[in-house]
Amino acid sequence: MRDDRIIHLPPSPEEQRALDLAREALQVDDEEVRGVRERLERLDPVAVQRAARTRRRMVQAVAAAAAVVAALVVGTQMTGGDDALVQMVVETGPAQVQTVSPAAGVDVAVSSDSRVAVVVDRQHEAVVELRQGEVVVDFEPSADVSAMRVDAGEVSVHVVGTRFVVNRQGDRVSVAVEEGTVEVRWPGGVLAVAQGSSWTTGAEERVVLAEVQPAQPPSATAEDDPAEAPVAEVTAPVAEVETPAEPAEPAEPGPQISDEAVLLARIGINRAAGVPAADRLLDLDRFLTAYPDSAHVEEVLALRVEALAEQGSSEQALDAAGRFAERFPDGTRRREVRWIEATVARDQLHDCSRALPAYRELAAEPWGLWAEAAYFRGICAAEQGLDGEAREALESALGGNLTDAQTAEARRVLGQLKGS
Amino acid sequence: MAVEQDESAWVKALVRGDAAATARLYDTFVGDVLGWCRRLGAGLIDPEDAAHDVFVVALARIGSFKGQSSMRTWMYGVTRRVLANHRRRARTRLLRERLTRRGSVWGKDGGPSPAQAASSSEQRKLVHECLEALSSKHREVLVLCSLEGRTGREVAELLGVPEATVYSRLHYARAAFREAAGRFGLVPDDHRTGNRSPGRRGERR
């Protein structure tokens, strides 16, 4: 029941109409309530509480708060297993990337279109079961979690303390190690894969070794026949597959992951996962230092402009955009970088005079955002007192694809300009 | 007193993971929580996902409920925090999309979710634009008082502020909402009073 005291003045008919519209637009119908209620039925309250208690015990106060939030990323559910202290299931859609931190020192970024179960058991081992897709794992042993492994079908990757990527597409599994060493186990053998190396199973269940520099001695099986280690060990087939006669020349090896690709993948995943711009900049700069002639430099430079803008380093972003334009005057990312440049000048520096040249250029080109560029050209021109240009740009923008708010604003400003 | 005792027993049962108590929690608050998520989420978030998360957090934190407020107030507090997180993530995403052609430049993480797309009816979009023009405190009071029809006392309890503060905020919230409703074309623009320059207006997209 409404308390009339909270109404200072009776609403005017227009205000009442606006409130009625808002009430109507934002109402929740019974079907939506039932939908959420049904989703909640699938929650296990005991497991949720146990996971929360475990989490509180396992991490320090600040980290715990962050971890709980991380576990609540859409699509993540926590359940309980008999031996598990923490268990999560993460499924990502086509455009989703999620990062979960089931315990201190364990960060798992789950790429799009992936299915992963994460368990921390009572033996202080974290296990990531990769059912499909890709994970980037960053693990640092701690008192809470002393060991870690990733299971991808029949392949199991045991971690000593490292950062690595595991990709699984059906039976094909690739492992690329960026830091430290991992031990890859599969039904046919065991191999240590060191920093800078990668390893891939073939589509025909043949295992292919690429530039492996084992930091650990080969497995006991390999020591039995040193002449065959490590290649023979690696190429040992699963039970029903015939061993290739010439293991030195494996036929049709599966795709292998280079260091450059690992770093690039991490840049992409961290960006999609919302990692702070400052952290992403470290990787971007590392990439540019390590691979100055890479085919991906243009992409990385463009991402660098974006990251600088995102962290609010406006002038640096504009400088970087200028350098990008000098180096790639006809680059495929030219318009995007120019767009960022204009946005930074207008939104962050509130300097329409610096934004206007970019908007003029972008509004004159036949591309997806020409109308928005024309709109902002008009707004900036109006602010600069360039009424003629503003009118022309806004009228042009109204013929394109603007948001409702932009359309309303363009009409309002045009009205003011015509009235002035 | 009886109510307090009932709530205390209820909370103890929730801490034990009692199924009936959990079902009661869902049944009592699912409508309210979903409504809060819809009305305060500003069209940036998926209200159903947010509501789900609110209950996950509530179950995880129920042990910290000390009975110093009503369960409804506590649930509202949980909803506020969850919404703040969802909104922050959404804003980060939108900032990036805005910087990079709405996410279509580098492909993977752009575009509205199906739920967002479904909620993007013209009227709802306009209403959300109007509500986003208000400060968070004003928006909250307008939603709870004017859209949900709660009493000043109820809202004061939910927000943990004096009743007079609710009235004061509501006064400013209504004025801001009237102005936004005219400016964004939710209703005929009879209330526009601003004399801001085109450029300043243009900064609000």
XYZ file of C-alpha atoms in Angstrom:
625
model
C 0.000 0.000 0.000
C 1.457 3.327 -1.022
C 2.163 5.819 1.728
C 0.869 9.166 0.547
C 3.466 11.005 2.561
C 6.127 10.099 0.056
C 4.311 11.974 -2.689
C 5.249 15.606 -2.270
C 3.194 16.844 -5.185
C 0.725 14.895 -7.239
C 2.334 13.851 -10.493
C 1.391 15.782 -13.578
C -0.414 13.792 -16.278
C 2.857 13.509 -18.213
C 4.791 12.316 -15.193
C 2.060 9.855 -14.324
C 2.088 8.602 -17.905
C 5.882 8.184 -17.797
C 5.671 6.286 -14.523
C 2.901 4.075 -15.855
C 4.940 3.318 -18.958
C 7.980 2.535 -16.829
C 5.965 0.263 -14.557
C 4.524 -1.538 -17.529
C 7.853 -1.873 -19.336
C 9.705 -3.183 -16.301
C 7.108 -5.516 -14.897
C 8.047 -9.112 -14.281
C 5.579 -11.679 -15.495
C 4.722 -14.966 -13.837
C 6.458 -16.998 -16.498
C 9.769 -15.249 -15.858
C 9.410 -15.827 -12.123
C 8.676 -19.493 -12.735
C 11.750 -19.723 -14.984
C 14.076 -18.441 -12.267
C 12.333 -20.580 -9.654
C 12.949 -23.675 -11.776
C 16.615 -22.780 -12.218
C 16.946 -22.435 -8.471
C 15.611 -25.963 -8.016
C 18.847 -27.196 -9.555
C 20.955 -25.486 -6.898
C 22.249 -27.650 -4.089
C 22.186 -25.353 -1.038
C 24.392 -27.634 1.049
C 27.046 -27.739 -1.649
C 26.863 -23.980 -2.120
C 27.386 -23.406 1.590
C 30.140 -25.981 1.832
C 31.924 -24.465 -1.116
C 31.569 -21.035 0.419
C 32.966 -22.230 3.753
C 35.853 -23.974 2.051
C 36.589 -20.934 0.033
C 36.687 -18.780 3.131
C 39.084 -21.162 4.784
C 41.292 -21.496 1.776
C 41.944 -17.964 0.770
C 42.669 -14.774 2.568
C 39.859 -12.364 3.195
C 40.261 -10.128 0.202
C 41.072 -12.954 -2.164
C 38.114 -14.887 -0.850
C 35.698 -12.136 -1.702
C 37.051 -11.947 -5.205
C 36.950 -15.689 -5.609
C 33.320 -15.976 -4.566
C 32.390 -13.388 -7.142
C 34.432 -15.219 -9.739
C 32.595 -18.414 -8.975
C 29.345 -16.664 -9.645
C 30.117 -15.829 -13.215
C 27.095 -16.651 -15.327
C 27.141 -20.255 -16.368
C 29.226 -21.446 -13.462
C 27.701 -23.707 -10.885
C 29.231 -25.089 -7.768
C 28.291 -28.549 -6.681
C 29.604 -30.921 -4.097
C 31.284 -34.264 -4.490
C 32.110 -36.701 -1.746
C 35.855 -36.101 -1.949
C 35.770 -32.593 -3.306
C 36.301 -29.458 -1.299
C 35.417 -27.313 -4.271
C 33.778 -28.409 -7.469
C 32.676 -26.194 -10.322
C 31.261 -26.854 -13.733
C 31.825 -24.147 -16.315
C 30.228 -24.090 -19.743
C 30.875 -21.223 -22.080
C 28.918 -20.234 -25.157
C 30.187 -19.003 -28.511
C 31.096 -15.533 -27.278
C 31.837 -16.200 -23.634
C 35.104 -16.495 -21.801
C 35.171 -17.106 -18.072
C 37.906 -17.113 -15.520
C 37.507 -19.144 -12.356
C 39.767 -19.277 -9.337
C 38.781 -22.343 -7.342
C 41.609 -21.792 -4.860
C 44.511 -19.507 -4.154
C 47.161 -19.851 -6.841
C 44.857 -21.564 -9.322
C 43.445 -19.492 -12.179
C 41.680 -21.172 -15.038
C 40.526 -19.099 -18.025
C 37.923 -21.067 -19.963
C 37.747 -20.127 -23.614
C 34.542 -19.885 -25.630
C 32.575 -23.003 -26.539
C 34.238 -25.016 -23.792
C 33.076 -27.384 -21.082
C 35.173 -27.784 -17.972
C 34.805 -29.270 -14.503
C 37.151 -28.018 -11.789
C 37.671 -29.918 -8.565
C 39.904 -29.282 -5.588
C 40.051 -32.490 -3.587
C 40.967 -33.270 -0.025
C 44.472 -34.246 -1.084
C 44.994 -30.600 -2.057
C 45.108 -31.393 -5.738
C 43.254 -29.254 -8.244
C 41.894 -31.175 -11.207
C 40.554 -29.530 -14.343
C 38.578 -31.911 -16.517
C 38.513 -30.440 -20.013
C 35.572 -31.995 -21.816
C 35.688 -29.724 -24.831
C 37.398 -26.506 -25.896
C 40.346 -24.753 -24.347
C 41.668 -23.617 -21.005
C 44.574 -21.396 -20.077
C 45.885 -22.428 -16.694
C 48.020 -20.399 -14.335
C 49.104 -22.405 -11.324
C 51.343 -21.606 -8.427
C 51.606 -24.249 -5.728
C 50.510 -23.170 -2.285
C 49.731 -24.733 1.055
C 46.132 -25.067 -0.081
C 46.775 -26.628 -3.466
C 50.046 -28.417 -3.888
C 49.426 -30.214 -7.183
C 47.384 -29.764 -10.260
C 46.458 -31.625 -13.386
C 44.311 -31.181 -16.449
C 42.479 -34.235 -17.783
C 41.521 -34.046 -21.436
C 40.066 -37.393 -22.408
C 42.803 -39.991 -22.213
C 45.474 -37.337 -21.950
C 46.390 -36.018 -18.554
C 48.680 -33.033 -17.981
C 50.354 -32.903 -14.576
C 51.552 -29.533 -13.463
C 54.540 -28.628 -11.406
C 54.137 -24.860 -11.398
C 53.455 -23.228 -14.666
C 51.320 -21.421 -17.157
C 50.084 -23.441 -20.091
C 47.281 -23.961 -22.577
C 45.382 -27.170 -23.212
C 43.131 -27.410 -26.240
C 40.798 -30.329 -26.882
C 38.758 -30.876 -30.028
C 37.288 -34.330 -29.818
C 40.212 -36.748 -29.405
C 42.810 -34.260 -30.503
C 44.594 -32.592 -27.617
C 47.289 -29.914 -27.773
C 49.406 -28.688 -24.897
C 51.596 -25.592 -25.079
C 53.757 -24.623 -22.128
C 54.574 -20.999 -21.606
C 56.307 -21.200 -18.238
C 57.639 -24.106 -16.181
C 57.195 -27.765 -17.029
C 54.274 -30.129 -17.297
C 54.144 -33.867 -17.484
C 51.804 -35.209 -20.164
C 50.412 -38.700 -19.617
C 48.298 -40.701 -22.008
C 47.567 -44.413 -22.335
C 50.705 -44.918 -24.411
C 53.245 -43.032 -22.353
C 54.486 -40.121 -20.316
C 56.495 -37.072 -21.315
C 57.794 -33.942 -19.669
C 57.062 -30.891 -21.780
C 59.167 -27.899 -20.893
C 58.784 -24.179 -21.230
C 58.542 -23.044 -24.820
C 57.485 -26.453 -26.101
C 54.250 -27.850 -27.340
C 52.762 -31.276 -27.816
C 49.847 -32.504 -29.878
C 47.988 -35.733 -30.451
C 47.168 -36.438 -34.094
C 43.667 -36.872 -35.421
C 44.431 -40.575 -35.902
C 45.460 -40.950 -32.265
C 49.110 -40.676 -33.215
C 51.126 -38.563 -30.847
C 53.467 -35.988 -32.290
C 56.258 -34.245 -30.485
C 57.299 -30.733 -31.338
C 60.472 -29.079 -30.092
C 60.286 -30.667 -26.702
C 63.093 -29.767 -24.343
C 62.418 -31.956 -21.354
C 63.546 -30.310 -18.186
C 62.792 -33.479 -16.268
C 64.371 -36.861 -17.014
C 62.256 -38.982 -19.341
C 59.851 -41.382 -17.748
C 60.854 -44.770 -16.418
C 59.589 -46.427 -19.591
C 61.824 -44.234 -21.683
C 64.831 -45.051 -19.535
C 64.274 -48.730 -20.331
C 65.125 -47.973 -23.926
C 67.153 -44.765 -24.084
C 67.618 -45.051 -27.829
C 63.942 -44.481 -28.302
C 63.526 -41.677 -25.827
C 61.864 -39.328 -25.960
C 60.459 -39.686 -29.477
C 59.642 -43.370 -29.257
C 57.946 -42.707 -25.980
C 55.925 -39.924 -27.416
C 54.939 -41.749 -30.530
C 53.913 -44.871 -28.669
C 50.418 -45.573 -29.877
C 47.352 -46.214 -27.852
C 46.487 -49.879 -27.649
C 44.714 -50.379 -30.947
C 46.858 -48.097 -33.086
C 49.842 -49.372 -34.975
C 53.172 -47.773 -34.201
C 54.509 -45.812 -37.171
C 57.497 -47.505 -38.762
C 59.376 -44.235 -39.051
C 58.683 -42.229 -35.966
C 61.193 -39.603 -37.053
C 58.858 -38.576 -39.842
C 55.377 -38.633 -38.469
C 52.782 -38.268 -41.185
C 50.386 -35.347 -41.103
C 51.140 -33.977 -37.686
C 48.341 -32.155 -35.942
C 48.458 -28.390 -35.543
C 51.127 -27.255 -33.159
C 51.063 -24.185 -30.971
C 53.927 -21.721 -31.187
C 54.979 -19.423 -28.358
C 53.741 -16.536 -30.407
C 50.344 -18.178 -30.759
C 50.221 -18.913 -27.036
C 50.913 -15.297 -26.191
C 48.440 -14.104 -28.776
C 45.807 -16.498 -27.462
C 46.375 -15.261 -23.950
C 46.062 -11.669 -25.081
C 42.729 -12.503 -26.675
C 41.459 -14.534 -23.753
C 42.513 -11.977 -21.161
C 40.858 -9.250 -23.150
C 37.611 -11.180 -23.403
C 37.806 -12.155 -19.732
C 37.993 -8.517 -18.673
C 41.518 -8.634 -17.286
C 42.518 -5.070 -16.356
C 44.018 -3.074 -19.191
C 47.266 -2.509 -17.285
C 47.882 -6.256 -17.106
C 46.975 -6.741 -20.747
C 49.397 -4.019 -21.733
C 52.258 -6.044 -20.245
C 51.476 -8.928 -22.586
C 50.947 -6.637 -25.549
C 54.323 -4.989 -24.979
C 55.960 -8.377 -24.503
C 54.537 -9.487 -27.808
C 55.753 -6.403 -29.627
C 59.235 -6.820 -28.135
C 59.485 -10.541 -28.850
C 57.811 -10.594 -32.262
C 58.376 -7.198 -33.888
C 57.986 -8.682 -37.371
C 54.994 -10.860 -36.647
C 52.071 -10.857 -39.029
C 49.947 -9.937 -36.003
C 51.722 -6.705 -35.126
C 48.980 -4.552 -36.598
C 46.368 -6.353 -34.529
C 48.452 -6.092 -31.369
C 49.189 -2.405 -31.904
C 45.485 -1.763 -32.357
C 44.725 -3.694 -29.169
C 47.361 -1.627 -27.412
C 45.605 1.589 -28.415
C 42.391 0.126 -27.073
C 43.968 -0.963 -23.777
C 45.572 2.438 -23.241
C 42.229 4.104 -23.875
C 40.469 1.680 -21.573
C 42.807 2.372 -18.683
C 42.327 6.107 -19.184
C 45.802 6.893 -20.497
C 44.245 9.222 -23.025
C 47.300 11.033 -24.321
C 49.280 7.817 -24.580
C 46.385 6.261 -26.457
C 46.338 9.157 -28.907
C 50.116 8.904 -29.356
C 49.848 5.182 -29.970
C 47.027 5.763 -32.432
C 49.168 8.290 -34.281
C 52.048 5.850 -34.508
C 49.674 3.150 -35.682
C 48.427 5.422 -38.469
C 52.004 6.173 -39.540
C 52.937 2.513 -39.676
C 49.716 1.139 -41.139
C 48.160 3.990 -43.101
C 46.092 1.512 -45.100
C 45.833 -1.164 -42.408
C 42.759 -3.246 -41.849
C 42.399 -1.816 -38.333
C 42.824 1.788 -39.455
C 39.193 2.794 -38.990
C 38.842 1.077 -35.647
C 41.904 2.816 -34.282
C 40.704 6.124 -35.676
C 37.355 5.533 -33.974
C 39.067 4.908 -30.643
C 41.141 8.035 -31.169
C 38.011 10.129 -31.715
C 36.230 8.566 -28.750
C 39.171 9.245 -26.452
C 39.409 12.866 -27.580
C 35.682 13.468 -27.160
C 34.811 11.344 -24.133
C 37.983 11.347 -22.090
C 39.615 14.636 -22.987
C 36.362 16.477 -23.769
C 38.194 18.029 -26.675
C 35.930 18.160 -29.704
C 38.531 20.024 -31.725
C 40.764 16.938 -31.611
C 37.915 14.534 -32.250
C 36.430 16.422 -35.175
C 39.079 15.582 -37.844
C 38.715 11.871 -37.096
C 34.928 12.035 -37.239
C 35.068 13.938 -40.533
C 37.242 11.200 -41.976
C 35.152 8.361 -40.560
C 31.855 9.933 -41.641
C 33.093 10.237 -45.200
C 33.944 6.566 -45.552
C 31.496 3.822 -46.489
C 31.711 1.611 -43.440
C 29.444 0.337 -40.673
C 29.692 3.301 -38.355
C 29.589 6.162 -40.847
C 26.244 7.372 -39.485
C 27.453 7.417 -35.886
C 30.602 9.161 -37.019
C 28.452 11.740 -38.814
C 26.358 12.137 -35.681
C 29.400 12.822 -33.512
C 30.823 15.050 -36.217
C 27.629 17.068 -35.996
C 27.678 17.201 -32.201
C 31.332 18.221 -32.104
C 30.879 20.761 -34.879
C 27.935 22.282 -32.999
C 30.052 22.580 -29.896
C 32.765 24.273 -31.931
C 30.229 26.749 -33.306
C 30.438 25.308 -36.810
C 26.689 25.426 -37.312
C 26.669 24.746 -41.038
C 28.838 21.669 -40.740
C 26.829 20.487 -37.726
C 23.540 20.767 -39.618
C 24.869 18.968 -42.646
C 26.423 16.172 -40.580
C 23.381 15.611 -38.381
C 20.983 15.562 -41.317
C 23.245 13.060 -43.005
C 23.478 10.973 -39.812
C 19.689 10.775 -39.521
C 19.670 8.914 -42.808
C 21.762 6.137 -41.302
C 21.685 3.710 -38.437
C 21.662 5.572 -35.103
C 20.493 4.531 -31.665
C 17.181 5.934 -30.481
C 18.932 8.256 -28.086
C 21.229 9.528 -30.818
C 18.309 10.074 -33.163
C 16.436 12.038 -30.496
C 19.520 14.063 -29.670
C 20.333 14.754 -33.325
C 16.808 16.050 -33.880
C 16.951 18.159 -30.761
C 20.274 19.735 -31.699
C 19.090 20.313 -35.265
C 16.027 22.038 -33.858
C 18.196 24.286 -31.740
C 20.471 25.064 -34.659
C 17.553 25.940 -36.886
C 16.037 28.101 -34.189
C 19.222 29.980 -33.514
C 8.429 -11.106 18.290
C 6.798 -14.153 16.754
C 8.000 -12.992 13.364
C 11.553 -12.608 14.645
C 11.480 -16.057 16.187
C 10.117 -17.470 12.981
C 12.888 -15.788 10.974
C 15.510 -17.008 13.393
C 14.307 -20.595 13.047
C 14.114 -20.164 9.312
C 17.684 -18.938 9.106
C 18.912 -21.830 11.234
C 17.138 -24.228 8.904
C 18.693 -22.490 5.895
C 22.148 -22.825 7.405
C 21.486 -26.556 7.817
C 20.547 -26.736 4.147
C 16.960 -27.671 4.945
C 15.065 -28.168 1.695
C 11.785 -26.732 2.920
C 13.460 -23.621 4.290
C 15.318 -23.160 1.020
C 12.120 -23.534 -0.987
C 10.501 -20.956 1.284
C 13.375 -18.564 0.640
C 12.924 -18.967 -3.097
C 9.143 -18.667 -2.988
C 9.174 -15.649 -0.704
C 11.711 -13.582 -2.590
C 12.041 -14.781 -6.163
C 9.472 -12.267 -7.457
C 10.958 -9.354 -5.550
C 14.537 -10.219 -6.480
C 13.743 -10.678 -10.153
C 11.853 -7.374 -10.138
C 14.744 -5.552 -8.497
C 17.144 -7.028 -11.023
C 14.905 -6.012 -13.924
C 14.250 -2.478 -12.681
C 17.666 -1.645 -11.278
C 19.736 -3.523 -13.839
C 19.270 -0.741 -16.386
C 18.949 -3.083 -19.331
C 22.668 -3.765 -19.056
C 22.357 -7.162 -17.489
C 20.360 -10.343 -17.786
C 17.934 -10.037 -14.842
C 17.298 -13.764 -14.643
C 20.995 -14.583 -14.382
C 21.432 -11.851 -11.794
C 18.480 -13.131 -9.761
C 19.934 -16.624 -9.830
C 23.253 -15.272 -8.594
C 21.510 -13.398 -5.793
C 20.176 -16.664 -4.387
C 23.532 -18.400 -4.767
C 25.170 -15.620 -2.755
C 22.315 -15.604 -0.252
C 22.663 -19.327 0.382
C 26.436 -19.055 0.622
C 26.221 -16.159 3.083
C 23.138 -17.047 5.077
C 25.330 -17.916 8.043
C 26.317 -14.267 8.297
C 22.699 -13.112 8.718
C 22.442 -11.903 12.315
C 18.786 -10.941 12.406
C 19.578 -7.261 12.885
C 17.315 -6.441 9.944
C 14.466 -8.246 8.286
C 15.207 -11.000 5.860
C 13.773 -8.822 3.070
C 16.227 -6.036 3.881
C 19.073 -8.512 3.918
C 18.001 -9.961 0.574
C 17.803 -6.480 -0.873
C 21.351 -5.826 0.315
C 22.544 -9.018 -1.363
C 20.716 -8.023 -4.546
C 22.341 -4.602 -4.522
C 25.810 -6.092 -4.270
C 25.206 -8.692 -6.953
C 23.700 -6.059 -9.231
C 26.664 -3.783 -8.631
C 28.960 -6.562 -9.813
C 26.841 -7.371 -12.836
C 26.538 -3.722 -13.777
C 30.265 -3.155 -13.389
C 31.043 -6.072 -15.685
C 28.440 -4.877 -18.163
C 29.801 -1.343 -18.122
C 33.307 -2.618 -18.779
C 31.976 -4.620 -21.686
C 30.060 -1.654 -23.047
C 33.041 0.641 -22.708
C 35.090 -1.765 -24.707
C 32.356 -2.225 -27.285
C 32.084 1.506 -27.625
C 35.796 1.847 -28.077
C 35.893 -0.891 -30.626
C 32.824 -0.615 -32.809
C 30.640 -2.304 -30.198
C 32.779 -5.378 -30.060
C 32.521 -6.302 -33.688
C 36.111 -5.399 -34.466
C 37.761 -8.309 -32.795
C 34.780 -10.475 -33.094
C 34.309 -12.736 -30.173
C 32.821 -10.825 -27.315
C 30.412 -8.425 -28.937
C 26.702 -8.193 -29.205
C 23.910 -8.416 -26.719
C 23.039 -11.683 -25.050
C 19.806 -13.303 -26.167
C 18.225 -12.094 -22.951
C 19.344 -8.552 -23.617
C 18.090 -8.763 -27.158
C 14.745 -10.024 -25.908
C 14.477 -7.161 -23.464
C 15.278 -4.528 -26.022
C 11.754 -3.486 -26.830
C 11.624 0.185 -27.677
C 9.638 1.130 -24.620
C 11.826 -0.774 -22.222
C 14.930 0.694 -23.790
C 13.559 4.187 -23.380
C 12.586 3.546 -19.779
C 16.041 2.211 -19.032
C 17.612 5.238 -20.687
C 15.522 7.482 -18.458
C 16.405 5.549 -15.311
C 20.086 5.540 -16.230
C 19.952 9.323 -16.358
C 19.344 9.275 -12.589
C 22.025 8.779 -9.973
C 22.021 5.312 -8.444
C 20.521 6.597 -5.181
C 17.757 8.444 -6.945
C 17.059 5.573 -9.298
C 16.765 3.174 -6.396
C 14.272 5.335 -4.531
C 12.205 6.045 -7.632
C 11.998 2.345 -8.453
C 11.103 1.270 -4.945
C 8.634 4.077 -4.207
C 7.118 5.098 -7.504
C 7.339 1.921 -9.538
C 6.966 -0.710 -6.833
C 4.673 1.375 -4.646
C 6.494 0.722 -1.393
C 5.976 3.003 1.578
C 8.616 5.463 2.702
C 9.144 3.455 5.852
C 9.610 0.232 3.914
C 12.103 1.840 1.573
C 13.968 3.433 4.457
C 14.308 0.015 6.038
C 15.431 -1.618 2.818
C 18.054 1.034 2.211
C 19.074 1.504 5.829
C 18.542 5.266 5.699
C 16.215 7.619 7.606
C 12.723 8.014 6.196
C 13.312 11.716 5.602
C 16.233 10.845 3.363
C 13.932 8.701 1.261
C 11.520 11.616 0.771
C 14.315 13.986 -0.080
C 15.844 11.619 -2.614
C 12.446 10.925 -4.107
C 11.851 14.608 -4.681
C 15.024 14.940 -6.731
C 14.526 11.567 -8.371
C 11.097 12.550 -9.656
C 12.400 15.807 -11.056
C 15.265 14.036 -12.795
C 12.953 11.356 -14.141
C 10.497 13.952 -15.477
C 13.335 15.719 -17.251
C 14.745 12.482 -18.666
C 11.332 11.251 -19.771
C 10.897 14.402 -21.824
C 14.410 14.407 -23.164
C 14.384 10.781 -24.280
C 10.897 11.025 -25.717
C 9.188 8.645 -23.279
C 6.388 11.214 -22.997
C 5.761 14.494 -24.862
C 8.607 16.833 -24.150
C 6.735 19.363 -22.026
C 9.177 19.374 -19.203
C 12.453 20.068 -20.851
C 14.080 22.880 -19.020
C 17.743 22.440 -19.805
C 19.722 25.103 -21.601
C 22.838 23.060 -22.005
C 24.878 23.403 -25.129
C 24.380 20.868 -27.910
C 27.821 19.499 -27.266
C 27.223 18.799 -23.641
C 23.974 17.099 -24.438
C 25.663 15.180 -27.152
C 28.014 13.580 -24.705
C 25.170 11.564 -23.261
C 24.517 8.737 -25.640
